[in-house]
Amino acid sequence: MMTTTDRHGWERPKHVPETLVVDFDLYNVLGANDDPQAAFLSVQRNSPDIFWTPHNGGHWVATRAEDVDAMLRDPARFSSERVFLPRDDNTPQTLPTESDGSRHADLRKPLTRALMTQVVAQMEPRVRQLARDLVDRVIAKGQCEFVAEFANVMPMHIFLDLVDLPHEQLHSFLPPVEAFIKGGTREARHEAQMLIYQQISEVVRARRENPGEDLASIVVNCKVGGERISVEEANAYMTLVLLGGLDTIAAVLSHIAHFLAVSPVHRRQLVDRLDDEMFMKSAMEELFRRFGIVNSARIVKQDIIFNGVQFLENDTVLPINMLYGLDERRVDDPLAVDFSRGGAGRHLIFGAGPHTCPGATLARREVMIFLDEWLRRIPEFSLKAGTKPVGHTGVTCSLDALYLTWPTA
């Protein structure tokens, strides 16, 4: 594609109007250290609904709820064959996320079945006991670094239980997962992905040779078109299960814990109504709306004009799904958390369309159990004096560290 140089010195494709060029870097959004979601909302407020950025390989960005929803539900025009930025067509695809159509449906089936509502319900006693054990480890200290001591540990232990691996492997899996999600360069992400592949390859080999009843055995032996997927595809599938089971839930838990630490009124509303199941579910959905975390790109499959913008085949577009619940055209005062909104369905934290997260039921159960077990045992907590969490934007908007403190008996 021919390029032209605009007044900023950026090279842009010829079909991109200069008026639609915005200096936006997914991994370096102004204000993200203080509030990643508010930082993205500022981009939405101060940019065209759809714009192009030269960062991370050059790509389109869609910020408005209507456009984001339409793109996520239209895989024929907006393919998921590459969802990470910067785009790298030379790395293995992460399955089943980076696939479409019947292949995606076949790959997704075993994971969906393994995480059905009734299966997740059977897991609840173990998940609840895990949450209690993690609270037990920190409650007497009167303080903790929440990300390292709770948010990362809870979902990783659940993942390790699902794939029948010892909890000690948390410390080997966690660093490359974080590097893959937060890596802002092709090289960093590729290096992390190869390390993840190396670490899980033994698990894949063992489960393919001697499959059991665990989730790893199910996904690495799944069939597409009647044929078992290849070893390379099995590695890619296990990478997706690892990333989805760890990083996203850890980020959600961290943002919610931070908000409740600095918002005592909201925290006490939850504490007072922990036994009101309907209220707690609605409150959780409102927290999901306010603290969206995930961003995944799409590949344009044909020349189209979308909302007045010319897209060409093979363009990359980032529909920012975390902005769906913050769009002021749909939500009044979007940065305010209001448990009376009754806003179920006003977020896309688990995506939309055929790529809706198959682990959404488990994720909701994990967050609900965290709220219940933590707030019953530690109803009063705040940020540790002199500390401030540092937020990061990227594929997942997360917190590096969160220091909490509370009174002890």
Coordinates of C-alpha atoms in Angstrom, one line a residue:
M1 CA 0.0 0.0 0.0
M2 CA 1.4 3.4 -1.0
T3 CA 2.0 5.8 1.9
T4 CA 2.2 9.5 2.3
T5 CA 3.9 11.6 5.0
D6 CA 1.8 13.9 7.0
R7 CA 2.8 17.1 8.8
H8 CA 3.9 15.0 11.9
G9 CA 6.4 13.0 9.8
W10 CA 4.4 9.8 10.1
E11 CA 4.0 7.4 7.2
R12 CA 0.4 6.6 6.7
P13 CA -1.5 4.5 4.1
K14 CA -2.8 6.5 1.1
H15 CA -6.4 5.7 2.0
V16 CA -6.1 7.1 5.5
P17 CA -7.2 10.8 5.6
E18 CA -4.9 13.0 7.6
T19 CA -7.9 14.2 9.6
L20 CA -8.3 10.7 11.0
V21 CA -4.7 10.2 12.2
V22 CA -4.4 10.3 16.1
D23 CA -1.2 9.8 18.2
F24 CA -2.5 6.8 20.1
D25 CA -0.3 4.0 21.5
L26 CA -2.2 1.1 23.1
Y27 CA 0.7 0.5 25.5
N28 CA 1.2 4.1 26.5
V29 CA -2.1 5.9 27.0
L30 CA -1.8 9.2 28.7
G31 CA -3.2 9.0 32.3
A32 CA -3.2 5.2 32.4
N33 CA -1.0 5.1 35.5
D34 CA -3.8 6.7 37.5
D35 CA -6.9 5.2 35.9
P36 CA -6.6 3.1 32.7
Q37 CA -10.3 3.1 31.9
A38 CA -10.6 6.9 32.4
A39 CA -7.5 7.3 30.1
F40 CA -9.3 5.4 27.3
L41 CA -12.4 7.4 27.9
S42 CA -10.4 10.5 27.3
V43 CA -9.2 9.1 24.0
Q44 CA -12.9 8.4 23.1
R45 CA -14.0 11.9 24.0
N46 CA -11.1 13.7 22.1
S47 CA -10.9 11.6 18.9
P48 CA -13.0 10.7 15.9
D49 CA -15.2 7.7 16.5
I50 CA -12.9 5.8 14.2
F51 CA -9.3 6.9 13.7
W52 CA -5.9 5.6 12.5
T53 CA -2.7 5.5 14.5
P54 CA 0.9 4.8 13.3
H55 CA 1.8 3.0 16.5
N56 CA 2.2 -0.7 16.8
G57 CA 2.5 -1.3 13.1
G58 CA -0.2 1.2 12.1
H59 CA -3.9 0.3 12.7
W60 CA -7.4 1.6 12.9
V61 CA -9.2 2.2 16.3
A62 CA -12.9 2.1 17.0
T63 CA -14.0 3.7 20.2
R64 CA -17.8 3.9 20.2
A65 CA -20.1 1.2 21.6
E66 CA -22.2 0.7 18.5
D67 CA -19.2 0.3 16.2
V68 CA -17.3 -1.9 18.6
D69 CA -20.3 -4.2 19.1
A70 CA -20.9 -4.4 15.3
M71 CA -17.3 -5.4 14.6
L72 CA -17.1 -8.1 17.3
R73 CA -20.3 -9.7 15.9
D74 CA -19.2 -9.6 12.3
P75 CA -16.4 -12.1 11.8
A76 CA -17.0 -12.3 8.0
R77 CA -15.8 -8.7 7.6
F78 CA -13.7 -8.4 10.8
S79 CA -11.7 -11.6 11.3
S80 CA -10.1 -12.7 14.6
E81 CA -7.2 -14.4 12.8
R82 CA -4.9 -11.9 14.5
V83 CA -6.0 -10.2 17.7
F84 CA -2.7 -9.0 19.3
L85 CA -0.9 -5.8 18.7
P86 CA 1.6 -5.2 17.2
R87 CA 0.4 -7.6 14.6
D88 CA 2.8 -10.4 13.8
D89 CA 1.8 -12.8 11.1
N90 CA 4.9 -15.0 11.6
T91 CA 4.0 -16.2 15.2
P92 CA 1.8 -19.1 15.8
Q93 CA -1.9 -18.3 16.2
T94 CA -3.4 -18.5 19.7
L95 CA -6.3 -21.0 19.4
P96 CA -9.2 -20.9 19.3
T97 CA -9.2 -17.1 19.7
E98 CA -7.3 -16.5 16.5
S99 CA -9.6 -18.5 14.2
D100 CA -13.1 -18.0 12.7
G101 CA -16.0 -19.9 11.3
S102 CA -16.5 -23.6 11.6
R103 CA -12.9 -24.1 12.7
H104 CA -13.3 -21.8 15.6
A105 CA -16.6 -23.5 16.5
D106 CA -15.0 -26.9 16.5
L107 CA -12.0 -25.8 18.5
R108 CA -14.2 -23.9 21.0
K109 CA -16.6 -26.8 21.7
P110 CA -14.5 -28.8 24.2
L111 CA -13.6 -25.7 26.2
T112 CA -17.2 -24.5 26.3
R113 CA -18.4 -27.9 27.5
A114 CA -15.7 -28.1 30.1
L115 CA -16.7 -24.8 31.6
M116 CA -20.5 -25.2 31.4
T117 CA -22.6 -23.7 34.2
Q118 CA -23.2 -27.1 35.9
V119 CA -19.5 -27.9 35.8
V120 CA -18.5 -24.5 37.3
A121 CA -21.1 -25.0 40.0
Q122 CA -19.4 -28.3 41.0
M123 CA -16.1 -26.4 41.2
E124 CA -17.5 -23.8 43.6
P125 CA -16.5 -25.5 46.9
R126 CA -12.9 -25.8 45.8
V127 CA -12.8 -22.2 44.5
R128 CA -14.4 -20.9 47.7
Q129 CA -11.9 -22.8 49.9
L130 CA -9.0 -21.4 47.9
A131 CA -10.3 -17.9 48.5
R132 CA -10.6 -18.6 52.2
D133 CA -7.1 -20.0 52.3
L134 CA -5.6 -16.9 50.6
V135 CA -7.4 -14.6 53.0
D136 CA -6.1 -16.8 55.9
R137 CA -2.5 -16.2 54.7
V138 CA -2.8 -12.4 54.9
I139 CA -5.5 -11.4 57.4
A140 CA -3.4 -11.5 60.5
K141 CA -0.7 -9.3 58.9
G142 CA -3.1 -6.4 58.4
Q143 CA -1.7 -5.8 55.0
C144 CA -0.8 -7.4 51.7
E145 CA 0.4 -6.7 48.1
F146 CA -2.9 -7.8 46.6
V147 CA -1.8 -8.5 43.1
A148 CA 1.0 -10.9 44.0
E149 CA -0.7 -12.4 47.1
F150 CA -4.2 -12.8 45.9
A151 CA -5.2 -11.6 42.4
N152 CA -2.4 -13.6 40.6
V153 CA -2.6 -16.6 42.9
M154 CA -6.4 -17.3 42.9
P155 CA -7.0 -17.7 39.1
M156 CA -3.6 -19.4 38.6
H157 CA -4.4 -22.1 41.2
I158 CA -7.8 -22.6 39.6
F159 CA -6.1 -23.0 36.2
L160 CA -3.5 -25.5 37.7
D161 CA -6.3 -27.5 39.3
L162 CA -8.3 -27.6 36.0
V163 CA -5.2 -28.9 34.1
D164 CA -4.1 -31.2 37.0
L165 CA -0.8 -29.5 37.7
P166 CA 0.9 -28.7 41.0
H167 CA 0.4 -25.2 42.4
E168 CA 4.2 -24.8 42.6
Q169 CA 4.2 -24.2 38.9
L170 CA 2.6 -20.8 39.4
H171 CA 6.0 -19.2 39.7
S172 CA 7.3 -20.5 36.4
F173 CA 4.1 -19.7 34.4
L174 CA 3.5 -16.2 35.7
P175 CA 6.5 -14.2 34.4
P176 CA 6.2 -15.1 30.7
V177 CA 2.4 -14.7 30.8
E178 CA 2.8 -11.1 32.1
A179 CA 5.5 -10.5 29.6
F180 CA 3.3 -11.7 26.7
I181 CA 0.3 -9.6 27.7
K182 CA 2.3 -6.4 28.5
G183 CA 4.9 -6.7 25.8
G184 CA 4.7 -3.6 23.6
T185 CA 7.0 -4.9 20.8
R186 CA 6.8 -7.9 18.5
E187 CA 10.1 -9.1 19.8
A188 CA 9.0 -9.0 23.5
R189 CA 5.8 -10.8 22.8
H190 CA 7.4 -13.4 20.6
E191 CA 10.0 -14.2 23.2
A192 CA 7.4 -14.6 25.9
Q193 CA 5.2 -16.7 23.7
M194 CA 8.1 -19.1 22.9
L195 CA 8.9 -19.4 26.6
I196 CA 5.2 -20.3 27.3
Y197 CA 5.3 -22.9 24.5
Q198 CA 8.4 -24.3 26.0
Q199 CA 6.9 -24.6 29.4
I200 CA 3.6 -26.1 28.4
S201 CA 5.0 -28.5 25.7
E202 CA 5.7 -31.2 28.3
V203 CA 2.1 -30.9 29.5
V204 CA 0.8 -31.2 26.0
R205 CA 3.0 -34.2 25.2
A206 CA 2.0 -36.0 28.4
R207 CA -1.8 -35.3 28.0
R208 CA -1.7 -36.4 24.3
E209 CA 0.1 -39.7 25.2
N210 CA -1.9 -40.5 28.3
P211 CA -5.1 -38.3 28.4
G212 CA -7.1 -38.0 31.6
E213 CA -10.2 -36.1 32.6
D214 CA -8.6 -32.7 33.2
L215 CA -9.1 -29.7 31.0
A216 CA -5.6 -30.0 29.4
S217 CA -6.4 -33.5 28.2
I218 CA -9.6 -32.3 26.7
V219 CA -8.3 -29.3 24.7
V220 CA -5.0 -30.8 23.5
N221 CA -6.9 -33.8 22.0
C222 CA -9.8 -31.9 20.5
K223 CA -10.7 -32.7 16.9
V224 CA -11.4 -30.4 13.9
G225 CA -13.1 -32.1 10.9
G226 CA -12.7 -35.4 12.6
E227 CA -8.9 -35.1 12.9
R228 CA -7.0 -34.4 16.2
I229 CA -5.3 -31.1 16.2
S230 CA -1.5 -31.0 15.7
V231 CA 1.0 -30.7 18.5
E232 CA 1.7 -27.1 17.5
E233 CA -2.1 -26.3 17.6
A234 CA -2.3 -28.0 21.0
N235 CA 0.5 -25.8 22.3
A236 CA -1.4 -22.7 20.9
Y237 CA -4.6 -23.9 22.6
M238 CA -3.0 -24.4 26.0
T239 CA -1.5 -20.9 25.7
L240 CA -4.9 -19.4 25.3
V241 CA -6.3 -21.3 28.3
L242 CA -3.4 -20.1 30.4
L243 CA -3.7 -16.5 29.3
G244 CA -7.4 -16.4 29.7
G245 CA -7.4 -18.1 33.0
L246 CA -4.8 -16.0 34.6
D247 CA -4.2 -12.5 33.4
T248 CA -7.8 -11.3 32.7
I249 CA -9.2 -12.4 36.1
A250 CA -6.1 -11.1 37.9
A251 CA -6.6 -7.7 36.3
V252 CA -10.4 -7.6 37.1
L253 CA -9.8 -8.6 40.8
S254 CA -7.1 -6.0 41.1
H255 CA -9.1 -3.1 39.7
I256 CA -12.1 -4.0 41.9
A257 CA -10.0 -4.3 45.0
H258 CA -8.4 -1.0 44.3
F259 CA -11.8 0.7 43.8
L260 CA -13.2 -0.7 47.0
A261 CA -10.1 0.4 48.9
V262 CA -10.5 4.0 47.9
S263 CA -14.4 4.0 47.9
P264 CA -15.6 3.2 51.4
V265 CA -19.2 4.1 50.6
H266 CA -19.4 1.5 47.8
R267 CA -17.5 -1.0 49.9
R268 CA -20.0 -0.7 52.8
Q269 CA -22.9 -1.0 50.4
L270 CA -21.6 -4.4 49.4
V271 CA -20.7 -5.4 53.0
D272 CA -24.2 -4.6 54.1
R273 CA -25.8 -6.7 51.4
L274 CA -23.6 -9.7 50.9
D275 CA -26.5 -12.0 51.5
D276 CA -28.6 -10.3 48.8
E277 CA -27.7 -12.4 45.8
M278 CA -29.5 -10.3 43.2
F279 CA -28.0 -7.1 44.4
M280 CA -24.5 -8.6 44.5
K281 CA -24.8 -9.9 41.0
S282 CA -26.0 -6.5 39.7
A283 CA -23.2 -4.8 41.6
M284 CA -20.7 -7.1 40.1
E285 CA -21.9 -6.3 36.6
E286 CA -21.6 -2.6 37.3
L287 CA -18.0 -3.1 38.4
F288 CA -17.4 -5.0 35.2
R289 CA -18.9 -2.1 33.2
R290 CA -16.7 0.5 34.9
F291 CA -13.5 -1.5 34.9
G292 CA -13.2 -3.1 31.5
I293 CA -9.8 -4.6 30.8
V294 CA -9.5 -6.4 27.5
N295 CA -8.6 -5.2 24.0
S296 CA -8.3 -7.4 20.9
A297 CA -7.8 -6.5 17.3
R298 CA -9.5 -7.7 14.1
I299 CA -8.3 -8.1 10.5
V300 CA -10.5 -6.5 7.8
K301 CA -11.4 -9.2 5.3
Q302 CA -12.6 -7.0 2.4
D303 CA -12.6 -3.4 1.1
I304 CA -15.6 -1.8 2.9
I305 CA -16.9 1.6 4.0
F306 CA -17.8 1.3 7.6
N307 CA -19.4 4.3 9.4
G308 CA -18.1 6.5 6.6
V309 CA -14.5 5.3 6.9
Q310 CA -12.8 3.4 4.1
F311 CA -11.2 0.2 5.2
L312 CA -9.1 -1.9 2.9
E313 CA -8.7 -5.7 2.9
N314 CA -6.0 -6.7 5.4
D315 CA -6.2 -3.5 7.5
T316 CA -5.9 -4.0 11.2
V317 CA -8.6 -2.5 13.5
L318 CA -8.7 -2.3 17.2
P319 CA -12.4 -2.2 18.5
I320 CA -11.8 -1.1 22.1
N321 CA -14.4 -3.3 23.9
M322 CA -13.6 -1.8 27.3
L323 CA -15.1 1.5 26.1
Y324 CA -18.5 -0.1 25.3
G325 CA -19.6 0.4 29.0
L326 CA -18.1 3.9 29.2
D327 CA -19.7 5.4 26.1
E328 CA -21.6 8.5 27.2
R329 CA -23.9 8.1 24.3
R330 CA -25.2 5.0 26.1
V331 CA -24.3 5.5 29.8
D332 CA -24.8 8.6 32.0
D333 CA -21.8 9.6 34.0
P334 CA -19.9 6.5 33.0
L335 CA -16.9 6.8 35.4
A336 CA -19.3 6.8 38.4
V337 CA -20.0 3.4 39.9
D338 CA -23.7 3.2 40.7
F339 CA -25.0 -0.1 42.1
S340 CA -28.6 1.0 41.4
R341 CA -28.0 1.1 37.6
G342 CA -29.1 -2.5 37.1
G343 CA -26.7 -2.5 34.2
A344 CA -26.3 -6.1 33.3
G345 CA -25.4 -6.3 29.6
R346 CA -23.9 -2.8 29.5
H347 CA -20.4 -4.1 29.1
L348 CA -18.3 -6.3 26.8
I349 CA -15.8 -7.5 29.4
F350 CA -16.2 -11.0 28.0
G351 CA -16.5 -9.9 24.4
A352 CA -19.4 -10.4 22.1
G353 CA -20.5 -12.5 19.1
P354 CA -18.9 -15.9 18.4
H355 CA -15.8 -15.1 20.3
T356 CA -17.6 -14.4 23.6
C357 CA -15.3 -15.8 26.3
P358 CA -16.2 -19.4 27.1
G359 CA -14.9 -18.9 30.6
A360 CA -17.3 -16.1 31.5
T361 CA -19.3 -18.3 33.9
L362 CA -16.2 -19.3 35.8
A363 CA -14.9 -15.7 35.8
R364 CA -18.1 -14.4 37.3
R365 CA -18.1 -17.1 39.9
E366 CA -14.5 -16.3 40.9
V367 CA -15.2 -12.6 41.3
M368 CA -18.4 -13.2 43.3
I369 CA -16.6 -15.6 45.6
F370 CA -13.8 -13.1 46.1
L371 CA -16.2 -10.4 47.0
D372 CA -18.1 -12.6 49.4
E373 CA -15.1 -14.2 51.2
W374 CA -12.9 -11.1 51.3
L375 CA -15.6 -8.6 52.4
R376 CA -16.9 -10.9 55.2
R377 CA -13.4 -11.3 56.6
I378 CA -11.9 -7.9 55.7
P379 CA -14.7 -5.5 55.5
E380 CA -12.6 -2.4 56.2
F381 CA -9.4 -1.9 54.1
S382 CA -7.6 0.9 52.3
L383 CA -4.5 1.7 50.3
K384 CA -1.4 1.5 52.3
A385 CA -0.1 5.0 53.2
G386 CA 2.4 6.3 50.8
T387 CA 1.6 3.8 48.0
K388 CA -0.2 4.2 44.7
P389 CA -1.0 1.4 42.2
V390 CA 0.5 1.7 38.8
G391 CA -1.8 0.9 35.9
H392 CA -0.9 -0.4 32.5
T393 CA -2.7 -0.4 29.2
G394 CA -2.3 -3.0 26.5
V395 CA -4.0 -6.2 25.5
T396 CA -5.1 -6.3 29.2
C397 CA -5.3 -3.2 31.4
S398 CA -3.8 -4.3 34.7
L399 CA -2.2 -3.1 37.9
D400 CA 1.4 -4.0 38.7
A401 CA 1.0 -3.9 42.4
L402 CA -1.6 -2.9 45.0
Y403 CA -0.7 -2.5 48.6
L404 CA -3.7 -2.8 51.0
T405 CA -3.9 -2.4 54.7
W406 CA -6.6 -3.0 57.3
P407 CA -7.1 -3.1 61.1
T408 CA -6.3 -6.3 62.9
A409 CA -8.0 -7.7 66.0

